[in-house]
Amino acid sequence: MTAPTIKWTGSTDGHAELIDQTLLPCEVRVVSVKSVKEMWHAIKVLQIRGAPAIGIGAAYGVVLGVQEVPDSAPIEQLHDKLTEVCDYLAASRPTAVNLFWALGRMKKSAESAGVSTTVQLKEILLDEAKAIHREDAAMCRAIGANGAHLIAEGNGILTHCNAGGLATAEYGTALALMFTAHEQGKQFAVYADETRPLLQGARLTTWELCQAGIDVTLICDNMAGHLMKLGKIDLVITGADRIAANGDAANKIGTYAVAVLAKAHNIPFYIAAPSSTFDLATAGGDEIPIEQRDPREVSHPLGQQAAPDNVKVYNPAFDVTPHEYITAIITEKGLIESPDTAAVKSHLCK
Amino acid sequence: MTAPTIKWTGSTDGHAELIDQTLLPCEVRVVSVKSVKEMWHAIKVLQIRGAPAIGIGAAYGVVLGVQEVPDSAPIEQLHDKLTEVCDYLAASRPTAVNLFWALGRMKKSAESAGVSTTVQLKEILLDEAKAIHREDAAMCRAIGANGAHLIAEGNGILTHCNAGGLATAEYGTALALMFTAHEQGKQFAVYADETRPLLQGARLTTWELCQAGIDVTLICDNMAGHLMKLGKIDLVITGADRIAANGDAANKIGTYAVAVLAKAHNIPFYIAAPSSTFDLATAGGDEIPIEQRDPREVSHPLGQQAAPDNVKVYNPAFDVTPHEYITAIITEKGLIESPDTAAVKSHLCK
């Protein structure tokens, strides 16, 4: 990518810079985020989005928040400010699990820091934010390295939604395999489902792949089956939002249909996701609740009315792909082939 | 429907009225079409669309065109005008087969009329236009009557694109089954694929079904598989644009994927189409050429940019569903169950 999703510039008194994702793909604008209030806003209005990226943004938001405490102030004042800032940032996107996870990690690092001055504690917090950022990037790189061999020279690859660098520190999950294979010099063609209703495939996935110089073609979701019939697709790679203990995977609506179509055409279907995506408390996919979203996302594409007033709409955010349809799951630890409860358990205990 | 797709008002000096389909579903406006020039425009800008409806519009357009010849003029003048008007209307949508068919039928009726006055010939032409209109309506009614028994009380039905009354005189093909079953007092729920890129399902199918008081829910194309998995779909009914001699059917892009998903879930998949849709000169679906359409339909939904500038797009208008996926084809003559070359041939010779 030309610019990273998010980066920190300077020392503890520095600032964050991020790509304003609300303007993509029509404009690539890097915005400077210089206060915790600005970071709250950036997360709220989706200038930065995607679970891991939100976590990183929140961590840097904490660093920005504590800048308001003078270096000369007693350390207790910084601890009080830290609590205040974390509570504030937690309200930016109240359902984002990674946001709470990152804020919790920042607080824990301060509690266990064992330092005595405000200046030292500010440094501890910046180091922790950078560690969260660095670890996410390393995890994506590892996913890419573990799965790139699945892409062969000349392959046609289908992907759904956006599981790319914009949702993470960089590199993403599903797209990490493609970025890595591209770095290895392989030539291949990617077909990106536009991914209605919110068009993350059209807006974000094609943009990321174009930026990387990877051959990408945009299609409507209903064209994937036809392409498979024509023999243009050799493998499917998507991300996942939550994976049950038996390997059943919840991901963006439409993923299940792609998996069924892939099986009908004898095409391997892969999921790339960090091991933190597994929810072992959920035995199988039937237990995963499916969020219903605003009907207007369907009836008003890009905000424009396309259906009769008050038409009834069904708009599930996710669907669940049973593990029988998944050829393998690629994590930062390696591959889970033919995933099931035993294979998942053994992989996560590595 | 509240207003018919098209109707003729008055005698030979009357005019046509049609629903302006470019305004649907946001506004239902019936426009009066009072000259051949206005009908040419209505066809050109898709105020009236769908192969059978275009044919009917063109036939009434001929009647409007010959109004320019005074009743007192010699009949030769009317014949000359008829040729001129038919050539003019033929250029409104040069790829519409039904347009040429209807114009040819109007000319033939004049040639074989055996009348001697301009007034009489004008009446012959209006009668022929009304016959084209009436026969299309009767054919749609017959399709509905032949297939309505496939819909059982409480069923969930999936449809794709618009095969409804707006594309025909009234009633349509796939939707004819639903209108008829509804008239029979059956309660059922229809799920309408929005049908990207042009959203005919969102714009037209939901509107027609709402007007008829049928329970309809709009979904994105990528949600159909998930609904099937949930057990919400008992049968699928779509139209077809062209059916090969072996029963392979070309229809709006996305139909093939729906058929594969239906088979994977053991759900019957039906096609409703008049027998004129069969092209016996085409042995199988592989011989049907697939038109590629403007990339902007995909990259710019409803005219708004959703993808990077100059992104590569694949935008086939149709796909082909092999006959093995089709449970039955419903025509005005009856049902072709498990269609193949022999079954199609025997049905069409009825």
XYZ file of C-alpha atoms in Angstrom:
700
model
C 0.000 0.000 0.000
C 1.154 3.563 -0.645
C 0.396 4.697 2.909
C -0.028 2.549 6.009
C -3.505 2.231 7.506
C -2.206 4.012 10.630
C 1.183 5.130 11.939
C 2.656 7.056 14.856
C 4.958 10.011 14.167
C 7.417 11.362 16.766
C 7.880 10.511 20.429
C 5.338 10.660 23.274
C 4.372 14.187 22.208
C 3.887 13.092 18.575
C 0.673 12.243 16.707
C -1.029 9.543 14.643
C -1.607 9.587 10.892
C -4.214 7.459 9.164
C -5.864 6.955 5.772
C -9.374 8.396 5.882
C -11.241 5.242 4.777
C -14.523 7.101 4.344
C -13.036 8.812 1.264
C -11.782 5.586 -0.373
C -11.601 4.672 -3.171
C -12.282 8.086 -4.706
C -9.624 9.918 -2.676
C -6.585 8.796 -0.681
C -6.173 11.331 2.090
C -3.879 10.845 5.085
C -5.223 12.743 8.075
C -3.226 13.761 11.148
C -4.906 12.846 14.418
C -3.516 15.101 17.160
C -5.872 14.688 20.122
C -7.874 11.933 21.792
C -11.013 13.745 20.695
C -9.912 13.534 17.058
C -9.173 9.807 17.458
C -12.597 9.233 19.042
C -14.145 10.942 16.024
C -12.010 8.976 13.529
C -13.164 5.679 15.060
C -16.783 6.839 15.365
C -17.184 7.911 11.723
C -15.208 4.902 10.376
C -12.221 6.879 9.094
C -10.466 3.885 10.628
C -12.359 0.548 10.706
C -11.786 -3.180 11.004
C -11.391 -4.810 14.403
C -7.562 -4.919 14.660
C -7.130 -1.411 13.204
C -9.643 0.028 15.677
C -7.665 -1.547 18.530
C -4.456 0.064 17.308
C -6.180 3.419 16.817
C -7.578 3.295 20.361
C -4.126 2.498 21.794
C -2.622 5.540 20.072
C -5.690 7.486 21.198
C -4.690 6.752 24.802
C -1.196 8.143 24.126
C -2.775 11.295 22.667
C -5.125 11.605 25.663
C -2.398 11.508 28.290
C -0.452 14.258 26.468
C -2.882 16.621 28.186
C -1.088 15.883 31.491
C 2.100 18.023 31.806
C 5.368 16.071 32.133
C 5.911 17.859 35.445
C 2.612 16.646 36.950
C 2.597 13.891 39.601
C 2.191 10.365 38.180
C -1.154 9.921 39.997
C -2.590 12.612 37.747
C -1.529 10.549 34.692
C -3.158 7.401 36.094
C -6.415 9.337 36.639
C -6.235 10.729 33.126
C -5.605 7.249 31.704
C -8.833 5.950 33.278
C -10.772 8.926 31.955
C -9.337 8.577 28.442
C -10.028 4.837 28.272
C -13.646 5.321 29.343
C -14.017 8.044 26.738
C -12.547 5.984 23.879
C -14.571 2.898 24.827
C -17.738 4.793 23.872
C -16.590 5.465 20.298
C -17.753 2.075 18.978
C -19.350 0.228 21.861
C -19.591 -3.171 20.105
C -15.966 -3.418 18.961
C -14.324 -6.186 20.986
C -10.784 -5.290 19.904
C -11.308 -1.738 21.162
C -11.881 -2.954 24.728
C -9.087 -5.472 24.430
C -6.593 -2.764 23.383
C -7.752 -0.308 26.065
C -7.501 -3.062 28.697
C -3.980 -3.855 27.592
C -2.964 -0.174 27.802
C -4.334 0.082 31.368
C -2.628 -3.143 32.417
C 0.714 -1.956 31.071
C 0.423 1.207 33.163
C -0.558 -0.707 36.297
C 2.350 -3.115 36.027
C 4.853 -0.547 34.761
C 6.774 -0.014 38.023
C 7.887 3.497 37.052
C 7.750 6.625 39.195
C 7.517 9.605 36.836
C 4.912 10.881 34.428
C 7.480 11.059 31.610
C 8.412 7.401 32.112
C 4.792 6.282 32.190
C 4.029 8.162 28.969
C 6.891 6.240 27.358
C 5.536 2.934 28.676
C 2.138 3.718 27.119
C 3.605 4.654 23.722
C 5.716 1.490 23.770
C 2.623 -0.602 24.516
C 0.618 1.020 21.703
C 3.496 0.384 19.316
C 3.696 -3.226 20.531
C -0.017 -3.769 19.828
C 0.549 -2.293 16.372
C 3.722 -4.327 15.706
C 2.237 -7.601 16.933
C -0.784 -7.220 14.679
C 1.456 -6.550 11.686
C 3.610 -9.585 12.534
C 0.531 -11.776 12.896
C -0.754 -10.756 9.450
C 2.687 -11.388 7.940
C 2.723 -14.848 9.514
C -0.730 -15.647 8.089
C 0.512 -14.560 4.675
C 3.667 -16.651 4.967
C 1.725 -19.709 6.136
C -0.799 -19.583 3.272
C 0.984 -18.106 0.249
C 1.961 -21.575 -1.036
C -1.752 -22.259 -1.639
C -1.640 -19.734 -4.495
C -0.033 -21.174 -7.621
C 1.290 -19.350 -10.675
C -1.570 -18.371 -12.977
C -4.344 -19.031 -10.450
C -7.693 -17.262 -10.400
C -8.704 -16.367 -6.836
C -12.105 -15.285 -5.571
C -12.416 -13.216 -2.404
C -15.431 -11.773 -0.587
C -15.653 -8.573 1.482
C -12.461 -6.915 2.743
C -9.995 -8.909 4.808
C -7.109 -6.665 3.909
C -4.558 -4.273 5.302
C -7.065 -1.481 5.851
C -8.735 -3.507 8.611
C -5.419 -4.333 10.296
C -2.003 -2.806 10.935
C -1.093 -3.842 7.394
C -1.397 -6.873 5.098
C -4.677 -8.164 6.471
C -5.680 -11.812 6.618
C -7.165 -13.165 3.364
C -5.285 -10.525 1.366
C -2.046 -11.293 3.268
C -1.807 -14.551 1.289
C -2.110 -12.585 -1.942
C 0.349 -9.849 -0.945
C 2.896 -12.497 0.078
C 2.428 -14.585 -3.082
C 2.807 -11.372 -5.119
C 6.067 -10.540 -3.288
C 7.241 -14.046 -4.159
C 6.853 -13.062 -7.817
C 3.765 -15.143 -8.591
C 1.327 -13.915 -11.226
C -2.350 -14.509 -10.487
C -5.756 -12.893 -11.011
C -8.083 -11.914 -8.186
C -11.854 -11.539 -8.589
C -13.327 -9.372 -5.832
C -17.016 -9.726 -4.926
C -18.394 -6.201 -4.490
C -20.063 -7.449 -1.265
C -23.477 -5.895 -0.931
C -24.883 -4.128 0.916
C -21.897 -2.054 2.085
C -19.651 -2.746 -0.912
C -16.443 -3.321 1.042
C -15.134 -5.447 -1.833
C -15.710 -2.710 -4.417
C -14.541 0.135 -2.213
C -11.632 -1.366 -0.252
C -10.446 -4.742 -1.585
C -10.033 -3.621 -5.200
C -8.281 -0.475 -3.980
C -5.784 -2.382 -1.833
C -4.994 -4.913 -4.551
C -4.640 -2.190 -7.214
C -2.245 -0.308 -4.918
C -0.139 -3.443 -4.565
C -0.051 -3.945 -8.329
C -2.064 -7.178 -8.170
C -4.376 -8.002 -11.094
C -7.911 -7.541 -9.710
C -11.345 -7.602 -11.352
C -14.498 -6.352 -9.652
C -17.662 -8.449 -9.950
C -21.153 -8.358 -8.481
C -21.739 -11.048 -5.870
C -24.127 -12.926 -8.161
C -21.414 -13.413 -10.833
C -19.110 -15.684 -8.793
C -20.986 -18.892 -9.671
C -20.839 -18.116 -13.383
C -17.055 -17.493 -13.158
C -16.594 -20.827 -11.370
C -18.556 -22.595 -14.112
C -16.289 -20.963 -16.706
C -13.237 -22.388 -14.898
C -11.833 -18.967 -13.968
C -11.600 -19.637 -10.207
C -8.974 -22.033 -8.783
C -9.426 -21.202 -5.104
C -11.445 -19.002 -2.753
C -9.910 -17.109 0.186
C -11.936 -15.082 2.695
C -11.479 -13.831 6.243
C -13.684 -14.648 9.238
C -15.229 -12.671 12.080
C -15.681 -15.522 14.538
C -14.875 -19.233 14.319
C -16.579 -21.786 16.555
C -14.744 -24.631 18.312
C -15.715 -27.060 15.525
C -14.385 -24.803 12.740
C -17.746 -23.362 11.611
C -16.952 -19.801 10.533
C -19.073 -16.645 10.690
C -18.097 -14.089 8.077
C -19.706 -11.346 5.975
C -23.093 -12.270 4.506
C -22.622 -14.120 1.221
C -19.601 -16.132 2.330
C -21.715 -19.274 2.854
C -23.124 -19.103 -0.695
C -19.583 -18.748 -2.069
C -18.511 -21.817 -0.074
C -21.446 -23.904 -1.380
C -20.710 -22.798 -4.956
C -17.015 -23.627 -4.488
C -17.844 -27.146 -3.265
C -20.235 -27.692 -6.194
C -17.384 -26.804 -8.562
C -14.666 -28.747 -6.643
C -12.817 -25.536 -5.821
C -10.918 -25.318 -2.491
C -12.324 -22.785 -0.019
C -9.886 -21.259 2.492
C -10.373 -18.987 5.485
C -7.502 -16.822 6.762
C -7.857 -15.492 10.307
C -5.752 -15.009 13.431
C -6.121 -17.605 16.181
C -7.797 -14.899 18.308
C -10.822 -15.278 15.982
C -11.625 -18.692 17.492
C -14.307 -18.641 20.146
C -13.941 -21.992 21.904
C -16.910 -21.215 24.165
C -19.083 -21.619 21.058
C -19.291 -25.295 20.131
C -20.741 -24.862 16.641
C -21.933 -22.293 14.130
C -25.613 -22.666 15.050
C -24.853 -20.931 18.357
C -23.429 -17.807 16.696
C -26.044 -15.022 16.774
C -26.554 -13.226 13.455
C -26.841 -9.433 13.748
C -29.640 -7.851 11.659
C -28.694 -4.453 10.259
C -30.499 -1.338 9.025
C -32.919 -2.134 6.126
C -31.811 1.073 4.408
C -28.404 -0.468 3.634
C -30.279 -2.772 1.219
C -33.136 -0.523 0.043
C -30.878 2.533 -0.409
C -27.534 1.503 -1.984
C -25.002 4.326 -1.399
C -27.867 6.294 0.154
C -30.062 6.351 -2.970
C -33.546 4.828 -2.961
C -33.774 1.678 -5.108
C -36.892 -0.001 -3.721
C -40.481 0.995 -2.827
C -41.050 3.008 0.351
C -41.224 0.806 3.441
C -40.437 -2.388 1.534
C -39.720 -5.293 3.891
C -35.990 -6.051 3.973
C -33.933 -8.907 5.382
C -30.384 -7.749 6.105
C -28.219 -10.160 8.096
C -24.654 -8.898 8.622
C -23.110 -12.377 8.643
C -23.717 -15.968 7.734
C -22.083 -19.153 8.965
C -20.111 -21.531 6.775
C -20.123 -25.061 8.237
C -16.644 -26.544 8.603
C -17.424 -29.268 6.048
C -17.191 -26.570 3.362
C -13.797 -25.265 4.540
C -10.736 -26.866 2.953
C -8.380 -25.281 5.503
C -8.116 -22.380 7.944
C -4.862 -20.424 7.841
C -3.731 -18.767 11.103
C -0.470 -17.200 12.258
C 0.405 -20.647 13.664
C -0.059 -22.562 10.424
C -2.829 -24.493 8.648
C -5.841 -26.362 10.019
C -6.732 -28.745 7.198
C -10.287 -30.193 7.130
C -11.112 -28.298 10.327
C -13.226 -29.961 13.021
C -13.309 -29.838 16.827
C -10.257 -32.070 17.253
C -8.175 -30.343 14.570
C -9.025 -26.867 15.908
C -8.172 -27.843 19.489
C -4.878 -29.411 18.526
C -3.922 -26.374 16.399
C -4.676 -23.803 19.088
C -2.657 -25.741 21.701
C 0.468 -25.506 19.555
C -51.298 -3.921 -10.306
C -52.940 -0.517 -9.829
C -52.358 0.541 -13.436
C -51.651 -1.696 -16.415
C -48.162 -1.590 -17.943
C -49.721 -0.163 -21.116
C -53.243 0.385 -22.430
C -55.011 1.944 -25.407
C -57.689 4.569 -24.825
C -60.324 5.431 -27.443
C -60.690 4.361 -31.058
C -58.216 4.746 -33.941
C -57.764 8.412 -33.046
C -57.101 7.552 -29.381
C -53.789 7.287 -27.519
C -51.689 4.956 -25.363
C -51.107 5.260 -21.633
C -48.217 3.605 -19.847
C -46.507 3.505 -16.465
C -43.241 5.428 -16.665
C -40.939 2.627 -15.435
C -37.953 4.961 -15.125
C -39.658 6.581 -12.120
C -40.423 3.303 -10.323
C -40.477 2.504 -7.479
C -40.270 6.056 -6.119
C -43.177 7.380 -8.192
C -46.039 5.747 -10.096
C -46.807 8.070 -12.989
C -49.017 7.104 -15.922
C -47.971 9.021 -19.021
C -50.108 9.596 -22.100
C -48.336 8.777 -25.345
C -50.024 10.668 -28.172
C -47.657 10.440 -31.129
C -45.290 7.927 -32.693
C -42.433 10.220 -31.711
C -43.467 10.024 -28.060
C -43.675 6.211 -28.266
C -40.207 6.059 -29.876
C -38.906 8.116 -26.952
C -40.743 5.986 -24.350
C -39.126 2.814 -25.729
C -35.715 4.459 -26.136
C -35.452 5.762 -22.561
C -36.976 2.578 -21.049
C -40.222 4.160 -19.822
C -41.530 0.878 -21.197
C -39.187 -2.148 -21.128
C -39.200 -5.945 -21.260
C -39.394 -7.768 -24.580
C -43.172 -8.432 -24.797
C -44.088 -4.960 -23.494
C -41.823 -3.300 -26.055
C -43.565 -5.256 -28.816
C -46.966 -4.073 -27.622
C -45.727 -0.483 -27.311
C -44.368 -0.572 -30.848
C -47.670 -1.914 -32.209
C -49.588 0.959 -30.604
C -46.818 3.267 -31.858
C -47.736 2.225 -35.403
C -51.382 3.136 -34.750
C -50.256 6.551 -33.472
C -47.998 7.037 -36.493
C -50.707 6.419 -39.073
C -53.001 8.952 -37.351
C -50.961 11.564 -39.235
C -52.652 10.428 -42.456
C -56.126 12.075 -42.812
C -59.073 9.672 -43.011
C -59.892 11.198 -46.384
C -56.461 10.398 -47.880
C -56.082 7.539 -50.375
C -55.143 4.179 -48.827
C -51.783 4.139 -50.657
C -50.734 7.086 -48.538
C -51.467 5.060 -45.411
C -49.400 2.118 -46.692
C -46.471 4.466 -47.350
C -46.824 5.974 -43.913
C -46.925 2.505 -42.331
C -43.562 1.601 -43.885
C -42.063 4.890 -42.712
C -43.416 4.505 -39.167
C -42.193 0.895 -38.847
C -38.674 1.845 -39.983
C -38.693 4.711 -37.524
C -39.838 2.605 -34.544
C -37.393 -0.205 -35.373
C -34.518 2.160 -34.544
C -35.741 2.852 -31.002
C -34.101 -0.273 -29.511
C -32.284 -2.009 -32.349
C -31.542 -5.248 -30.429
C -35.079 -5.967 -29.232
C -36.304 -9.025 -31.116
C -39.947 -8.591 -30.035
C -39.946 -5.060 -31.456
C -39.224 -6.358 -34.976
C -41.637 -9.230 -34.523
C -44.484 -6.852 -33.576
C -43.719 -4.391 -36.386
C -43.577 -7.266 -38.877
C -46.937 -8.504 -37.683
C -48.483 -5.023 -38.058
C -47.196 -4.747 -41.652
C -48.418 -8.228 -42.520
C -51.895 -7.454 -41.188
C -52.073 -4.375 -43.442
C -50.854 -6.301 -46.488
C -53.396 -9.076 -46.069
C -56.217 -6.805 -44.908
C -58.212 -6.712 -48.148
C -59.818 -3.370 -47.318
C -60.140 -0.340 -49.573
C -60.329 2.734 -47.360
C -57.913 4.481 -45.052
C -60.456 4.439 -42.244
C -60.867 0.658 -42.557
C -57.102 0.060 -42.621
C -56.613 2.181 -39.514
C -59.156 -0.048 -37.792
C -57.340 -3.191 -38.966
C -54.089 -1.847 -37.507
C -55.647 -0.979 -34.146
C -57.287 -4.412 -34.007
C -53.929 -6.082 -34.696
C -52.167 -4.052 -31.989
C -54.900 -4.986 -29.535
C -54.582 -8.636 -30.589
C -50.833 -8.606 -29.905
C -51.595 -7.065 -26.529
C -54.421 -9.503 -25.719
C -52.498 -12.592 -26.818
C -49.547 -11.672 -24.620
C -51.858 -11.178 -21.654
C -53.548 -14.533 -22.338
C -50.183 -16.281 -22.627
C -49.058 -14.904 -19.267
C -52.369 -15.942 -17.685
C -51.899 -19.447 -19.102
C -48.373 -19.674 -17.669
C -49.755 -18.602 -14.300
C -52.587 -21.123 -14.461
C -50.222 -23.929 -15.495
C -47.767 -23.307 -12.665
C -49.740 -21.952 -9.718
C -50.197 -25.448 -8.243
C -46.440 -25.571 -7.625
C -46.922 -22.945 -4.907
C -48.330 -24.441 -1.703
C -49.890 -22.678 1.257
C -47.204 -21.177 3.499
C -44.354 -21.572 0.989
C -41.288 -19.358 0.839
C -40.415 -18.508 -2.769
C -37.185 -17.016 -4.096
C -37.156 -15.085 -7.376
C -34.370 -13.330 -9.264
C -34.595 -10.242 -11.505
C -37.993 -9.115 -12.840
C -40.156 -11.534 -14.777
C -43.347 -9.696 -13.963
C -46.195 -7.757 -15.447
C -44.107 -4.674 -16.143
C -42.177 -6.573 -18.808
C -45.332 -7.937 -20.434
C -48.932 -6.962 -21.119
C -49.686 -7.915 -17.535
C -48.967 -10.760 -15.092
C -45.544 -11.637 -16.454
C -44.012 -15.109 -16.421
C -42.370 -16.074 -13.104
C -44.598 -13.626 -11.238
C -47.691 -14.938 -13.073
C -47.487 -18.086 -10.937
C -47.457 -15.953 -7.806
C -50.286 -13.626 -8.931
C -52.424 -16.663 -9.799
C -51.673 -18.510 -6.549
C -52.497 -15.285 -4.679
C -55.837 -15.016 -6.531
C -56.518 -18.602 -5.478
C -56.268 -17.391 -1.890
C -52.926 -18.975 -1.023
C -50.699 -17.274 1.542
C -46.959 -17.397 0.817
C -43.822 -15.282 1.230
C -41.643 -14.124 -1.650
C -37.965 -13.205 -1.284
C -36.808 -10.983 -4.153
C -33.103 -10.872 -5.056
C -32.233 -7.224 -5.670
C -30.391 -8.378 -8.834
C -27.244 -6.377 -9.260
C -26.087 -4.521 -11.211
C -29.326 -2.949 -12.467
C -31.467 -3.784 -9.421
C -34.563 -4.920 -11.327
C -35.565 -7.058 -8.358
C -35.376 -4.137 -5.917
C -36.950 -1.612 -8.257
C -39.608 -3.591 -10.112
C -40.316 -7.030 -8.607
C -40.869 -5.796 -5.052
C -43.056 -3.000 -6.409
C -45.257 -5.341 -8.447
C -45.691 -7.814 -5.603
C -46.428 -5.042 -3.079
C -49.064 -3.636 -5.461
C -50.704 -7.051 -5.647
C -50.721 -7.376 -1.852
C -48.285 -10.296 -1.868
C -45.875 -10.628 1.085
C -42.439 -9.755 -0.338
C -39.042 -9.244 1.286
C -36.090 -7.650 -0.497
C -32.657 -9.257 -0.101
C -29.211 -8.756 -1.581
C -28.250 -11.458 -4.074
C -25.636 -12.867 -1.688
C -28.254 -13.591 1.014
C -30.208 -16.271 -0.901
C -27.902 -19.134 0.125
C -28.175 -18.195 3.792
C -32.002 -18.126 3.554
C -31.991 -21.582 1.935
C -29.802 -22.912 4.761
C -32.289 -21.487 7.277
C -35.097 -23.415 5.537
C -36.955 -20.280 4.455
C -37.096 -21.168 0.746
C -39.337 -23.971 -0.546
C -39.009 -23.274 -4.260
C -37.308 -20.928 -6.731
C -39.090 -19.430 -9.752
C -37.355 -17.262 -12.368
C -37.973 -16.260 -15.971
C -35.670 -16.923 -18.942
C -34.423 -14.882 -21.881
C -33.558 -17.764 -24.182
C -33.843 -21.536 -23.774
C -31.793 -23.932 -25.891
C -33.214 -27.088 -27.483
C -31.908 -29.215 -24.596
C -33.540 -27.033 -21.930
C -30.422 -25.080 -20.881
C -31.705 -21.612 -19.984
C -30.056 -18.199 -20.314
C -31.390 -15.691 -17.813
C -30.195 -12.653 -15.863
C -26.711 -13.005 -14.359
C -26.917 -14.733 -10.992
C -29.619 -17.209 -11.977
C -27.079 -20.032 -12.354
C -25.723 -19.481 -8.831
C -29.280 -19.561 -7.457
C -29.901 -22.860 -9.294
C -26.717 -24.437 -7.894
C -27.607 -23.264 -4.375
C -31.152 -24.637 -4.791
C -29.815 -28.060 -5.839
C -27.386 -28.113 -2.894
C -30.354 -27.528 -0.561
C -32.753 -29.919 -2.367
C -35.038 -27.055 -3.348
C -36.946 -27.263 -6.674
C -35.894 -24.700 -9.267
C -38.523 -23.646 -11.850
C -38.346 -21.491 -14.956
C -41.496 -19.806 -16.321
C -41.336 -18.630 -19.935
C -43.485 -18.609 -23.073
C -42.751 -21.256 -25.684
C -41.455 -18.458 -27.943
C -38.409 -18.284 -25.618
C -37.137 -21.627 -26.961
C -34.476 -21.327 -29.626
C -34.358 -24.777 -31.216
C -31.534 -23.705 -33.509
C -29.326 -23.636 -30.411
C -28.602 -27.196 -29.303
C -27.239 -26.396 -25.832
C -26.423 -23.561 -23.465
C -22.723 -23.449 -24.373
C -23.702 -22.015 -27.761
C -25.554 -19.045 -26.255
C -23.361 -15.927 -26.493
C -23.131 -13.909 -23.272
C -23.350 -10.128 -23.756
C -20.828 -8.074 -21.759
C -22.238 -4.773 -20.528
C -20.889 -1.369 -19.460
C -18.392 -1.681 -16.546
C -19.936 1.423 -14.974
C -23.089 -0.549 -14.109
C -20.924 -2.434 -11.596
C -18.419 0.244 -10.536
C -21.082 2.979 -10.233
C -24.263 1.573 -8.604
C -27.161 3.979 -9.323
C -24.584 6.260 -10.973
C -22.434 6.757 -7.869
C -18.772 5.749 -7.821
C -18.126 2.776 -5.518
C -14.784 1.484 -6.820
C -11.376 2.925 -7.760
C -11.079 4.838 -11.040
C -10.574 2.526 -14.005
C -10.911 -0.661 -11.956
C -11.214 -3.742 -14.157
C -14.808 -5.013 -14.193
C -16.438 -8.207 -15.448
C -20.117 -7.593 -16.220
C -21.922 -10.382 -18.076
C -25.633 -9.661 -18.656
C -26.661 -13.319 -18.491
C -25.552 -16.738 -17.409
C -26.724 -20.168 -18.471
C -28.350 -22.691 -16.144
C -27.833 -26.251 -17.438
C -31.071 -28.220 -17.705
C -29.907 -30.676 -15.014
C -30.540 -27.901 -12.472
C -34.075 -27.169 -13.700
C -36.888 -29.103 -12.033
C -39.443 -27.988 -14.642
C -40.095 -25.292 -17.223
C -43.607 -23.803 -17.208
C -44.947 -22.490 -20.539
C -48.405 -21.460 -21.752
C -48.778 -25.057 -22.986
C -48.044 -26.724 -19.645
C -45.037 -28.148 -17.795
C -41.801 -29.646 -19.085
C -40.580 -31.735 -16.154
C -36.861 -32.662 -16.027
C -36.298 -30.831 -19.323
C -33.958 -32.316 -21.924
C -33.898 -32.375 -25.739
C -36.604 -35.032 -26.046
C -38.920 -33.486 -23.444
C -38.565 -29.990 -24.961
C -39.255 -31.280 -28.473
C -42.313 -33.236 -27.408
C -43.690 -30.253 -25.434
C -43.301 -27.742 -28.251
C -45.008 -30.071 -30.749
C -48.141 -30.158 -28.589
